[in-house]
């Protein structure tokens, strides 16, 4: 990524045209040559990290339920694309591992942690299994204590505290 220009970061993937926080949105971001993409993650009932902005499924799947009270299998049954149009019907909630696997060489993924410290053990496992280099992943979040813990557990990764000042 060049330093002579502003970086293009696709918010929730290319969420203008594709359903946010889906593999389709990430794929479209890379096709449109974004330098990076930003996603949001939550922890499921069975301890998996999934890519979804809200802590519930109502807005994108039109089904009530908190992510933390559903298993990955239950969440996979939901259609999170139809709200964006028939073209995107049957898009599923991806795992963080699946999202990481989409990132091309020379690109970055900003991962916004929407959870407390309970996500850290699984985050460590998923990042270590990923083929991405640490400089391709930037971890961001609004909980300073969680960001400080992540930096201690995963010192090679850049961590950023998103705050109101």
C-alpha positions as a Markdown table, in Angstrom:
| # | Residue | x | y | z |
|---|---|---|---|---|
| 1 | Unk | 0.0 | 0.0 | 0.0 |
| 2 | Unk | 1.4 | 3.3 | -1.0 |
| 3 | Unk | 1.9 | 6.1 | 1.5 |
| 4 | Unk | 1.6 | 8.9 | -1.1 |
| 5 | Unk | -2.2 | 8.8 | -1.0 |
| 6 | Unk | -5.1 | 8.2 | 1.3 |
| 7 | Unk | -5.9 | 4.5 | 1.7 |
| 8 | Unk | -9.3 | 3.3 | 0.5 |
| 9 | Unk | -10.9 | 1.2 | 3.2 |
| 10 | Unk | -14.2 | -0.5 | 2.3 |
| 11 | Unk | -16.5 | -0.1 | 5.3 |
| 12 | Unk | -18.1 | -3.5 | 6.1 |
| 13 | Unk | -16.7 | -4.6 | 2.8 |
| 14 | Unk | -18.1 | -3.0 | -0.3 |
| 15 | Unk | -21.4 | -2.5 | 1.5 |
| 16 | Unk | -22.7 | 0.2 | -0.9 |
| 17 | Unk | -23.6 | -2.5 | -3.5 |
| 18 | Unk | -23.3 | -5.8 | -1.6 |
| 19 | Unk | -24.7 | -6.8 | 1.7 |
| 20 | Unk | -22.5 | -5.6 | 4.5 |
| 21 | Unk | -20.0 | -7.9 | 6.3 |
| 22 | Unk | -20.5 | -10.8 | 3.9 |
| 23 | Unk | -18.0 | -12.6 | 1.7 |
| 24 | Unk | -19.7 | -11.0 | -1.3 |
| 25 | Unk | -19.0 | -7.5 | 0.1 |
| 26 | Unk | -15.3 | -8.4 | 0.8 |
| 27 | Unk | -14.9 | -9.9 | -2.7 |
| 28 | Unk | -16.4 | -6.8 | -4.3 |
| 29 | Unk | -14.1 | -4.6 | -2.2 |
| 30 | Unk | -11.1 | -6.4 | -3.5 |
| 31 | Unk | -12.4 | -6.4 | -7.1 |
| 32 | Unk | -12.8 | -2.6 | -6.9 |
| 33 | Unk | -9.2 | -2.4 | -5.7 |
| 34 | Unk | -9.8 | -1.2 | -2.1 |
| 35 | Unk | -6.6 | -1.1 | -0.1 |
| 36 | Unk | -8.3 | -2.5 | 2.9 |
| 37 | Unk | -11.7 | -3.6 | 4.2 |
| 38 | Unk | -13.2 | -3.2 | 7.7 |
| 39 | Unk | -15.4 | -5.8 | 9.3 |
| 40 | Unk | -17.2 | -6.2 | 12.6 |
| 41 | Unk | -17.1 | -9.4 | 14.7 |
| 42 | Unk | -19.1 | -11.1 | 17.4 |
| 43 | Unk | -18.8 | -14.4 | 19.3 |
| 44 | Unk | -21.4 | -17.1 | 18.9 |
| 45 | Unk | -22.9 | -19.3 | 21.6 |
| 46 | Unk | -20.5 | -22.1 | 20.6 |
| 47 | Unk | -17.4 | -19.8 | 20.7 |
| 48 | Unk | -17.0 | -19.1 | 17.0 |
| 49 | Unk | -16.2 | -15.6 | 15.7 |
| 50 | Unk | -18.6 | -14.4 | 13.1 |
| 51 | Unk | -18.7 | -11.3 | 10.9 |
| 52 | Unk | -21.7 | -9.2 | 11.6 |
| 53 | Unk | -22.1 | -5.6 | 12.8 |
| 54 | Unk | -25.0 | -5.8 | 15.2 |
| 55 | Unk | -25.2 | -8.1 | 18.3 |
| 56 | Unk | -28.5 | -9.4 | 16.8 |
| 57 | Unk | -29.7 | -10.6 | 13.5 |
| 58 | Unk | -32.8 | -8.5 | 13.0 |
| 59 | Unk | -31.6 | -5.7 | 10.7 |
| 60 | Unk | -29.8 | -7.9 | 8.2 |
| 61 | Unk | -31.7 | -11.2 | 8.4 |
| 62 | Unk | -35.1 | -10.0 | 9.6 |
| 63 | Unk | -35.0 | -12.7 | 12.3 |
| 64 | Unk | -34.8 | -11.9 | 15.9 |
| 65 | Unk | -32.0 | -13.3 | 18.0 |
| 66 | Unk | -28.8 | -12.3 | 19.6 |
| 67 | Unk | -25.6 | -13.6 | 18.0 |
| 68 | Unk | -24.3 | -14.7 | 21.5 |
| 69 | Unk | -27.3 | -17.0 | 22.0 |
| 70 | Unk | -27.1 | -18.8 | 18.6 |
| 71 | Unk | -24.6 | -21.4 | 17.4 |
| 72 | Unk | -22.7 | -21.0 | 14.2 |
| 73 | Unk | -24.9 | -23.6 | 12.6 |
| 74 | Unk | -28.1 | -21.7 | 13.6 |
| 75 | Unk | -26.6 | -18.4 | 12.2 |
| 76 | Unk | -25.6 | -20.1 | 9.0 |
| 77 | Unk | -29.3 | -20.8 | 8.2 |
| 78 | Unk | -30.0 | -17.1 | 8.0 |
| 79 | Unk | -30.1 | -15.1 | 4.8 |
| 80 | Unk | -28.3 | -11.9 | 5.4 |
| 81 | Unk | -28.3 | -10.8 | 1.7 |
| 82 | Unk | -31.9 | -10.5 | 0.7 |
| 83 | Unk | -32.3 | -7.2 | 2.5 |
| 84 | Unk | -29.9 | -5.8 | -0.1 |
| 85 | Unk | -31.8 | -7.3 | -3.1 |
| 86 | Unk | -32.7 | -10.6 | -4.8 |
| 87 | Unk | -29.2 | -10.7 | -6.4 |
| 88 | Unk | -27.7 | -11.2 | -2.9 |
| 89 | Unk | -30.2 | -13.7 | -1.5 |
| 90 | Unk | -28.7 | -16.6 | 0.4 |
| 91 | Unk | -25.6 | -14.8 | 1.5 |
| 92 | Unk | -24.6 | -16.3 | 4.9 |
| 93 | Unk | -22.9 | -14.8 | 7.9 |
| 94 | Unk | -19.2 | -15.7 | 7.5 |
| 95 | Unk | -16.7 | -16.6 | 10.1 |
| 96 | Unk | -13.7 | -14.5 | 10.8 |
| 97 | Unk | -11.5 | -17.3 | 9.3 |
| 98 | Unk | -13.4 | -17.1 | 6.1 |
| 99 | Unk | -13.1 | -13.3 | 5.9 |
| 100 | Unk | -9.4 | -13.5 | 6.5 |
| 101 | Unk | -9.0 | -16.0 | 3.7 |
| 102 | Unk | -10.3 | -13.4 | 1.2 |
| 103 | Unk | -7.6 | -10.9 | 1.8 |
| 104 | Unk | -5.2 | -10.6 | -1.1 |
| 105 | Unk | -1.5 | -10.1 | -0.8 |
| 106 | Unk | -0.7 | -6.4 | -0.2 |
| 107 | Unk | -4.2 | -5.7 | 1.3 |
| 108 | Unk | -5.3 | -5.3 | 4.9 |
| 109 | Unk | -8.3 | -6.2 | 7.0 |
| 110 | Unk | -9.5 | -4.0 | 9.8 |
| 111 | Unk | -11.3 | -6.2 | 12.4 |
| 112 | Unk | -13.5 | -4.3 | 14.8 |
| 113 | Unk | -14.0 | -6.3 | 18.0 |
| 114 | Unk | -17.6 | -5.7 | 19.2 |
| 115 | Unk | -17.1 | -8.0 | 22.3 |
| 116 | Unk | -15.5 | -8.1 | 25.7 |
| 117 | Unk | -12.4 | -10.1 | 26.5 |
| 118 | Unk | -14.2 | -13.4 | 26.1 |
| 119 | Unk | -13.4 | -13.3 | 22.4 |
| 120 | Unk | -9.6 | -13.2 | 22.9 |
| 121 | Unk | -8.8 | -16.9 | 23.1 |
| 122 | Unk | -10.7 | -17.7 | 19.8 |
| 123 | Unk | -9.3 | -14.6 | 18.1 |
| 124 | Unk | -5.8 | -15.8 | 19.0 |
| 125 | Unk | -6.5 | -19.2 | 17.5 |
| 126 | Unk | -8.1 | -17.9 | 14.3 |
| 127 | Unk | -5.3 | -15.3 | 13.6 |
| 128 | Unk | -2.6 | -17.9 | 14.2 |
| 129 | Unk | -4.2 | -20.3 | 11.8 |
| 130 | Unk | -4.6 | -17.6 | 9.1 |
| 131 | Unk | -2.1 | -17.4 | 6.3 |
| 132 | Unk | -2.1 | -13.6 | 6.6 |
| 133 | Unk | 0.9 | -11.7 | 7.9 |
| 134 | Unk | 0.4 | -9.7 | 11.1 |
| 135 | Unk | 0.8 | -6.4 | 9.2 |
| 136 | Unk | -2.2 | -7.4 | 7.0 |
| 137 | Unk | -4.6 | -7.3 | 10.0 |
| 138 | Unk | -5.4 | -4.3 | 12.1 |
| 139 | Unk | -7.6 | -4.9 | 15.2 |
| 140 | Unk | -9.8 | -2.1 | 16.3 |
| 141 | Unk | -12.4 | -1.7 | 19.0 |
| 142 | Unk | -14.1 | 0.7 | 21.4 |
| 143 | Unk | -13.1 | -1.1 | 24.7 |
| 144 | Unk | -9.6 | 0.2 | 25.7 |
| 145 | Unk | -9.1 | -2.7 | 28.2 |
| 146 | Unk | -9.8 | -5.3 | 25.4 |
| 147 | Unk | -7.4 | -3.5 | 23.0 |
| 148 | Unk | -4.7 | -3.5 | 25.6 |
| 149 | Unk | -5.2 | -7.2 | 26.3 |
| 150 | Unk | -5.1 | -8.0 | 22.6 |
| 151 | Unk | -1.8 | -6.1 | 22.2 |
| 152 | Unk | -0.3 | -8.2 | 25.1 |
| 153 | Unk | -1.6 | -11.5 | 23.6 |
| 154 | Unk | -0.9 | -10.6 | 20.0 |
| 155 | Unk | 2.0 | -8.1 | 20.1 |
| 156 | Unk | 2.7 | -8.4 | 16.4 |
| 157 | Unk | -0.7 | -7.0 | 15.4 |
| 158 | Unk | -1.6 | -3.4 | 15.3 |
| 159 | Unk | -4.4 | -2.5 | 17.7 |
| 160 | Unk | -6.3 | 0.7 | 17.6 |
| 161 | Unk | -8.7 | 2.1 | 20.2 |
| 162 | Unk | -11.7 | 3.8 | 18.5 |
| 163 | Unk | -12.9 | 6.4 | 21.0 |
| 164 | Unk | -15.0 | 9.5 | 21.5 |
| 165 | Unk | -12.8 | 12.5 | 22.5 |
